XYZ file of C-alpha atoms in Angstrom:
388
model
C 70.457 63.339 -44.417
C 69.907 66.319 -42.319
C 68.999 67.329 -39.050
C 66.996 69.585 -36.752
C 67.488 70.819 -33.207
C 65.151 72.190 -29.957
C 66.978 74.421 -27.344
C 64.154 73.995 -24.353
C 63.539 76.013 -21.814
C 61.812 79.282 -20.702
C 65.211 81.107 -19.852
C 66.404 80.864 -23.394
C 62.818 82.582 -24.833
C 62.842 85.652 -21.978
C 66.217 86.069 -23.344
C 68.045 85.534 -19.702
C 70.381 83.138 -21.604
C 71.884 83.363 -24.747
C 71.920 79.647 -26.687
C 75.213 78.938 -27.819
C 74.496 75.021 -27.816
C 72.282 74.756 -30.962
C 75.456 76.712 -32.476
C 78.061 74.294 -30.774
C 76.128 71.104 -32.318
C 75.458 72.614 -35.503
C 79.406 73.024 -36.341
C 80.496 70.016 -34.784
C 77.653 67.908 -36.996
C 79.479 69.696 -40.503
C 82.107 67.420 -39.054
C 80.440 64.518 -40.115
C 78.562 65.517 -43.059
C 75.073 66.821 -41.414
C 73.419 69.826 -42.623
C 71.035 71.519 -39.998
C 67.915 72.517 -41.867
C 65.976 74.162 -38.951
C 66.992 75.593 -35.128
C 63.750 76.487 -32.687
C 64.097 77.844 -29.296
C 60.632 76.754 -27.042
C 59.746 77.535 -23.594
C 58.697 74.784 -20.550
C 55.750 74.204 -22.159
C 54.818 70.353 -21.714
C 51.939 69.909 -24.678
C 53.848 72.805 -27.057
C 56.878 70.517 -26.753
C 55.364 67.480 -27.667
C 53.539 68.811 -30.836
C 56.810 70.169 -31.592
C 58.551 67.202 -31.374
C 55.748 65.280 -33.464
C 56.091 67.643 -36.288
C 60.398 67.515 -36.214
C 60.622 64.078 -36.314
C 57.917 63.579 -38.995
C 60.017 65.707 -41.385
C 63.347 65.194 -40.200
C 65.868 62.117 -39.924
C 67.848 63.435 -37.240
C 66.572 65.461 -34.012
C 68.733 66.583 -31.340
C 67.047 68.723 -28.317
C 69.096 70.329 -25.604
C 67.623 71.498 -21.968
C 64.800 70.501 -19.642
C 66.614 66.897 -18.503
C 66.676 68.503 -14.783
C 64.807 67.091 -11.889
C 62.580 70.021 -11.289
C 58.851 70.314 -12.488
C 59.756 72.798 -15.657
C 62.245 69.955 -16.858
C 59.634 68.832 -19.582
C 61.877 67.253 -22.307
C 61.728 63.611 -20.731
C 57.870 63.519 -20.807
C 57.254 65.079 -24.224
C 59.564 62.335 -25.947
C 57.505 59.656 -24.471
C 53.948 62.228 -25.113
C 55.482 62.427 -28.724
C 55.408 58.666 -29.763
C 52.774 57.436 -27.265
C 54.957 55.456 -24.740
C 55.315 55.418 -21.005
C 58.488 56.461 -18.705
C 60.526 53.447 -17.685
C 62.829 53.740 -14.677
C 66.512 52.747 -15.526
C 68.330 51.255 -12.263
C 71.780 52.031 -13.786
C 70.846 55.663 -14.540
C 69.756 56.013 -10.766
C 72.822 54.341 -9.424
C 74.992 56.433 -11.582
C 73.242 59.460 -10.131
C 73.687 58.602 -6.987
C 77.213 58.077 -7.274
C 77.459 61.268 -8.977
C 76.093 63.254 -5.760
C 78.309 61.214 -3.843
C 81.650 62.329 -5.231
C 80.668 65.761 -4.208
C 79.483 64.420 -0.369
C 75.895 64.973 -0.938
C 72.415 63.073 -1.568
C 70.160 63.294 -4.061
C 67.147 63.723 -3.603
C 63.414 62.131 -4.603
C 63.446 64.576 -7.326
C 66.401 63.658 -8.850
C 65.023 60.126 -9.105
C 62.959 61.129 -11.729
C 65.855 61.825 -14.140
C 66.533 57.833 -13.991
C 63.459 57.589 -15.948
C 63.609 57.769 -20.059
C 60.785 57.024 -22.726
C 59.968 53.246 -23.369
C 62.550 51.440 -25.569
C 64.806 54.203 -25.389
C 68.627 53.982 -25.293
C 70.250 55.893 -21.890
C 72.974 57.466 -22.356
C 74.687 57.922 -18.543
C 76.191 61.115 -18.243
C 79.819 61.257 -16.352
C 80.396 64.666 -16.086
C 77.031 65.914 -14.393
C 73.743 64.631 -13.063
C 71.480 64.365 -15.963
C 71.613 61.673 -18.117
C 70.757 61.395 -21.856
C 68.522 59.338 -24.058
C 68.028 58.463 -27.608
C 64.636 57.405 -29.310
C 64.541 55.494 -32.654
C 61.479 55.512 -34.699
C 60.214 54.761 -38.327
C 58.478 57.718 -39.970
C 57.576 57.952 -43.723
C 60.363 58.666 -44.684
C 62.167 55.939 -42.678
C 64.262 55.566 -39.732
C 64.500 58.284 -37.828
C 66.114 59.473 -34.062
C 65.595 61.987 -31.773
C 68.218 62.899 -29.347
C 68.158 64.482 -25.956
C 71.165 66.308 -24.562
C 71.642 67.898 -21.020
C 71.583 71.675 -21.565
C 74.432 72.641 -19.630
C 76.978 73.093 -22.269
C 79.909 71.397 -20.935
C 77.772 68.330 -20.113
C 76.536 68.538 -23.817
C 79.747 68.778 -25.482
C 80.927 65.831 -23.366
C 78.210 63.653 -24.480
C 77.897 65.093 -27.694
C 81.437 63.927 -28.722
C 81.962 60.928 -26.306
C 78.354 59.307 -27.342
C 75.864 61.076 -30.157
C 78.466 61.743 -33.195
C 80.040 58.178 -33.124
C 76.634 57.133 -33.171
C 75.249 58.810 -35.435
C 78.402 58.276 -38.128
C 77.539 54.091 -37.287
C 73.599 54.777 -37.287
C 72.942 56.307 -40.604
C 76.604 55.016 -42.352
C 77.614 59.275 -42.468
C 80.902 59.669 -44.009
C 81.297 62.766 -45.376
C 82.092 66.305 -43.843
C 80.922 69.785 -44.270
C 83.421 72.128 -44.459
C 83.492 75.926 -44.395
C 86.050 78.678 -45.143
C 85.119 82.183 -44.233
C 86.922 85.257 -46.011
C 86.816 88.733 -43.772
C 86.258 91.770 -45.097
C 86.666 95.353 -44.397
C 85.241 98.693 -45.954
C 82.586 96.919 -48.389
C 79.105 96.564 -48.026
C 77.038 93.370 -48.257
C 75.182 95.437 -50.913
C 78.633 96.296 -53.009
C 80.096 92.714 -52.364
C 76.915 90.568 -53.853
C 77.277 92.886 -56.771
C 80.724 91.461 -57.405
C 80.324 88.083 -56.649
C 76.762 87.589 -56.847
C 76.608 84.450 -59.459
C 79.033 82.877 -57.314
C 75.862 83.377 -54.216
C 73.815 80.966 -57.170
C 76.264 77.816 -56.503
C 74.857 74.898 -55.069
C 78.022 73.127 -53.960
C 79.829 74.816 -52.407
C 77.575 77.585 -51.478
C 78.572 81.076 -51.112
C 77.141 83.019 -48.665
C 77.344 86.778 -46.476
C 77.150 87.669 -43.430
C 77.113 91.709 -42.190
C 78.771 92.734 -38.878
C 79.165 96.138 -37.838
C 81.979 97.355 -40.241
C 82.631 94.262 -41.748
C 81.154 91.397 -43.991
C 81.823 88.076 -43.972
C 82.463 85.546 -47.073
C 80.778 81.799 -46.409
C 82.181 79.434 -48.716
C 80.683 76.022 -47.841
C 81.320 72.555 -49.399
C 80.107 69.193 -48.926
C 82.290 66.348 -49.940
C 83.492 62.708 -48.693
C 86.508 63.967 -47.064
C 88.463 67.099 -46.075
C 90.325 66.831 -48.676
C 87.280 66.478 -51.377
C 85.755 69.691 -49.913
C 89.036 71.833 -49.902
C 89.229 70.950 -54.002
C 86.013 72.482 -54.105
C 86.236 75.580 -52.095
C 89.775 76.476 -54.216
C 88.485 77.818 -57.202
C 85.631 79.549 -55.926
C 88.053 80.955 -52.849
C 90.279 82.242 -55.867
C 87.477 83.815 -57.899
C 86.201 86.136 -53.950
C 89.982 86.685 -53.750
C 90.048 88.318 -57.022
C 87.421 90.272 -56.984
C 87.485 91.479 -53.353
C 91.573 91.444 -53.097
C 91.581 95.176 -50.996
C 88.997 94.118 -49.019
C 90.045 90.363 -47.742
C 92.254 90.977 -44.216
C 92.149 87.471 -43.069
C 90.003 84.212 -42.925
C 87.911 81.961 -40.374
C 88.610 83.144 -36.988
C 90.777 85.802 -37.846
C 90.427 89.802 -36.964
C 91.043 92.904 -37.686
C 92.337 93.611 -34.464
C 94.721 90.781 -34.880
C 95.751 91.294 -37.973
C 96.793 95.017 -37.344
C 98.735 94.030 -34.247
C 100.796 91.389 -36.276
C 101.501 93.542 -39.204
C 102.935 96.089 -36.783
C 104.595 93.274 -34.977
C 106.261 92.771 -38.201
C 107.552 96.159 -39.157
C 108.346 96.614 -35.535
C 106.444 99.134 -35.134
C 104.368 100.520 -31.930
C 100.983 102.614 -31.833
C 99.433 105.558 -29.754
C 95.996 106.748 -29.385
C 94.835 110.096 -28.435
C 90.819 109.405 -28.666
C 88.009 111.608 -27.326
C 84.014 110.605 -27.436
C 85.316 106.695 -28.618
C 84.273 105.071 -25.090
C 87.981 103.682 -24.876
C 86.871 101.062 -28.230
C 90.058 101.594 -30.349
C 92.364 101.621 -26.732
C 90.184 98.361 -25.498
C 90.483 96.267 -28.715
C 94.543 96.645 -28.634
C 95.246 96.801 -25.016
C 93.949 93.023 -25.089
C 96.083 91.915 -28.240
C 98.382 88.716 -27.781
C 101.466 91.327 -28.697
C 100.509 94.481 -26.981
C 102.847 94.690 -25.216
C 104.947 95.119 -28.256
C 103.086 97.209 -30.547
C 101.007 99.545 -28.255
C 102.398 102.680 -27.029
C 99.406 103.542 -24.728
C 96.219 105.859 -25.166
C 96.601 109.645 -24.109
C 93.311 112.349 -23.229
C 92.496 114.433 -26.330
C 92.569 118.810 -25.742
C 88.566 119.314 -26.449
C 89.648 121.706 -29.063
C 93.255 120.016 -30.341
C 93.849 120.098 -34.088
C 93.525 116.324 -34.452
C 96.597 116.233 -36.975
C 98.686 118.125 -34.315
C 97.421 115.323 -31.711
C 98.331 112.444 -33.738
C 102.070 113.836 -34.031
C 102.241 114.479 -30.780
C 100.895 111.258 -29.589
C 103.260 109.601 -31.784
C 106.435 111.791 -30.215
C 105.514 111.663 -26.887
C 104.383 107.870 -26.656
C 107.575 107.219 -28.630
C 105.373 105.500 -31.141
C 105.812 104.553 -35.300
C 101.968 105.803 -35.921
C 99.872 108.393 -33.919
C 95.851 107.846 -34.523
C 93.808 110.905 -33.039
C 90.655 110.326 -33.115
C 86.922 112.645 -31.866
C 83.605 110.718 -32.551
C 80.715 113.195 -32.713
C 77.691 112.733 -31.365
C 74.594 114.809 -32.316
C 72.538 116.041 -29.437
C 68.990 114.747 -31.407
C 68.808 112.082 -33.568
C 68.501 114.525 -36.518
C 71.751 115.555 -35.233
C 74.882 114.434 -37.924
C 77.140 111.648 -35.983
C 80.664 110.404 -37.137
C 84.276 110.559 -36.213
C 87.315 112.624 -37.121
C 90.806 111.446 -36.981
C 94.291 111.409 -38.000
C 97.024 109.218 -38.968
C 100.696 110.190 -38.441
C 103.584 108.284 -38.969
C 107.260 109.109 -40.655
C 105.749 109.302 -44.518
C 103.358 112.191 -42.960
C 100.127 112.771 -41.355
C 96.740 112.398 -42.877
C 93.369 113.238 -42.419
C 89.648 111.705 -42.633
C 85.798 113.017 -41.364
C 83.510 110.122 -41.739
C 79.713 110.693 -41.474
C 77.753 107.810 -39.678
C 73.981 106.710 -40.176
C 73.660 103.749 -37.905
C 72.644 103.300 -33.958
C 73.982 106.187 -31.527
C 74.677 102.797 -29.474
C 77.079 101.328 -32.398
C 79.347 104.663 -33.189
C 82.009 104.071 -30.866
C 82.333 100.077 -32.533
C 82.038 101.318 -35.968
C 84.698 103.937 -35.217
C 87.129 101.968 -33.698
C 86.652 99.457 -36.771
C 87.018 101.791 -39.535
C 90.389 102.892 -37.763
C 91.713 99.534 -38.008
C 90.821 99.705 -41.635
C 92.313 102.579 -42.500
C 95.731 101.558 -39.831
C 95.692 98.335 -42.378
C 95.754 99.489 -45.350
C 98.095 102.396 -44.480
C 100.692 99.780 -43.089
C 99.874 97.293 -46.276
C-alpha cells in the first residue's frame, strides 16, 4: 500500500504560500504504515485537475488532496472528483445544515455560495467538518489494481489536521486492514559533507529496509534512517544496528538526533558546565547573537553580544568580551564580504576561554545571501567540540 497527495490551488504554485500540509499528512501516514510515493502541487485549473486526478488514482491505492473545498469559483476540487469518475454533484442536507450552524456560532449567514460546499460527488462519503466551514468527502472506486480512495481535505491546515486525525487515519487503518508503522530516526551532523559522509556509509545508502538516506542543510547534513515494521517496537530493532554502524563511523560528527540542534545542544552543554557566553561579532547580521538570545536557557548561558573595533585583533576581542561580559568563553567573530563576486568571502574569529584563546580564518564559496548562516553555524561547531 502506498499513497499519493494533490495540494490545490493557484496560491501554492505563485509561491504566495508555502505547503506545509502535504508534509503534515505525509508524517502522520508513517504512523500507520503508508509510504507516500508522489507529492504534486496544481493550480485552480478545473480540466488539469481532473486529468490529474484520473491518472493518481489509476496508479495509486490511496489519494489524499488538500485545498479548493471553498465556496468561491476557483474552489475546483469538488467538481474534478465527480469530472474524474464521471458522476454528478449531489446536495447533502446535513452538510448544509451543519454549515449553517457553523456561521451561526459566529452571528453570521452564509451565503448562496456557501451552499455549494453541501454538495459532494455521487456516492461519496461526507465527512462534516466541526472546526470550519468546509466539509470533506471520500470517493471509493475499483481500479486495476483494486479498491482504491481518494480523499479530499479542507486546505486550511488546522481544519486538515482536525479531520485528518478525527476521520481519514482511523479510516483508512479499518479500510485497507493497515497495521504497521513507518518509523524514522534522523542523526545530525556537523562539519561533514554529504559528499564525505556517503563515502563512509555509502553501502549502508544500498539497504532496502530500513533505508538510509541524506539530507544537506546549510552547514549541516542530516542522517535518514527509515524502517518499516508491524509495530514501534519491530522498527526500532531494525534501525539499532544500522544507527550503531552511522554512529561509528560518523562519531565526531553526530551532535544530536530528530528534532534536535545545534543551537540547543550548545546551550545545554554550557548549561551543564555552568558556563555563560559572549559575542563580539562584526559583518554576522546579529546570526550567532539571534540563534542564542532565543535559547530555552539563555538566560543562563548568554552573557550578551558587544560591537566589534573595525580594526580589533579578534583574539584580543574575544578576551575581552569574555572579561567584560563576565563570561566562561569569548567568540569574536568578522565575516568578510568581497565587494564582487570574484571577491574571497569567509569569517574570522576567536575562541577564548580559561585553557586559552584560539584562532580560525575560514574561506566560504556559497551564496553572499547564506554567509552570515553558515558563519554562525560553523561557530557552534567549533563552540561544541571545544566544550566536548
Amino acid at each position: 500500500m502506498h499513497a499519493e497527495l494533490i495540494a490545490i490551488g493557484s496560491e501554492l504554485v505563485l509561491g504566495e504560500i508555502v505547503d506545509t500540509n502535504s508534509a503534515h499528512i505525509a508524517r502522520a501516514l508513517r504512523g500507520i504504515g503508508l509510504a507516500v510515493e508522489r507529492s504534486t502541487t496544481i493550480a485552480d485549473d478545473l480540466p488539469k485537475i481532473t486529468a490529474l486526478m484520473r491518472e493518481a488514482c489509476a496508479r495509486t491505492p490511496i489519494v489524499i488532496t488538500t485545498g479548493g473545498l471553498g465556496p468561491t469559483v476557483d474552489d475546483p476540487t469538488r467538481a474534478a472528483v465527480a469530472a474524474a469518475f464521471d458522476r454528478e454533484l449531489d446536495f447533502h442536507p446535513e452538510l448544509w445544515r451543519q454549515i449553517k450552524e457553523r456561521f451561526g456560532r459566529f452571528g453570521r449567514i452564509p451565503g448562496d455560495n456557501n451552499r455549494q460546499q453541501a454538495f459532494i460527488p455521487a456516492g461519496g462519503t461526507p465527512v462534516e467538518n466541526p472546526v470550519g466551514t468546509a466539509p470533506a468527502f471520500w470517493v471509493e472506486h475499483t481500479a486495476a489494481y483494486g479498491d482504491g480512495v481518494i480523499i479530499s481535505l479542507p486546505g486550511v491546515p488546522r481544519e486538515m489536521e482536525h479531520l485528518l486525525q478525527a476521520r481519514v487515519l482511523p479510516f483508512l487503518r479499518e479500510r485497507f486492514h493497515l497495521t504497521g508503522v513507518i518509523k524514522a530516526r534522523v542523526l545530525r551532523t556537523i562539519g561533514i559533507g554529504e559528499s564525505n559522509i556517503d563515502a563512509l556509509i555509502g553501502e549502508l545508502e544500498k539497504l532496502t529496509n530500513p533505508t538510509v538516506g541524506l539530507n544537506a542543510h546549510a552547514g549541516n547534513v542530516d542522517i535518514r534512517i527509515t524502517a518499516t515494521a508491524e509495530s514501534e517496537a519491530d522498527a526500532d530493532t531494525l534501525i539499532a544496528p544500522v544507527e550503531a554502524q552511522v554512529r561509528a563511523a560518523l562519531a565526531d560528527h553526530i551532535y544530536g538526533q530528530n528534532g534536535e540542534t545545534i543551537d540547543q545542544v550548545v546551550g545545554r552543554t554550557l548549561q551543564a558546565r555552568g558556563y555563560r557566553l559572549g559575542i563580539a561579532e562584526s559583518g554576522a547580521a546579529g546570526q550567532l547573537n539571534a540563534r542564542l538570545a532565543v535559547l530555552p536557557m539563555a538566560a543562563d548561558v548568554y552573557a550578551g553580544a558587544a560591537p566589534l573595533g573595525a580594526d580589533e585583533d579578534l583574539a584580543l576581542a574575544a578576551e575581552r568580551i569574555r572579561a567584560s561580559q563576565q563570561a566562561h568563553v569569548g567568540v569574536a567573530l568578522r565575516v568578510y564580504q568581497g565587494a564582487s563576486p570574484m571577491d574571497p568571502r569567509g569569517l574570522e574569529l576567536a575562541i577564548s576561554d580559561s585553557t586559552g584563546t584560539d584562532t580560525q580564518r575560514s574561506g566560504y564559496g556559497g551564496p553572499p545571501a547564506s554567509l552570515p548562516l553558515w558563519s554562525s553555524t560553523l561557530i557552534l561547531n567549533l563552540l561544541w567540540r571545544r566544550l566536548r
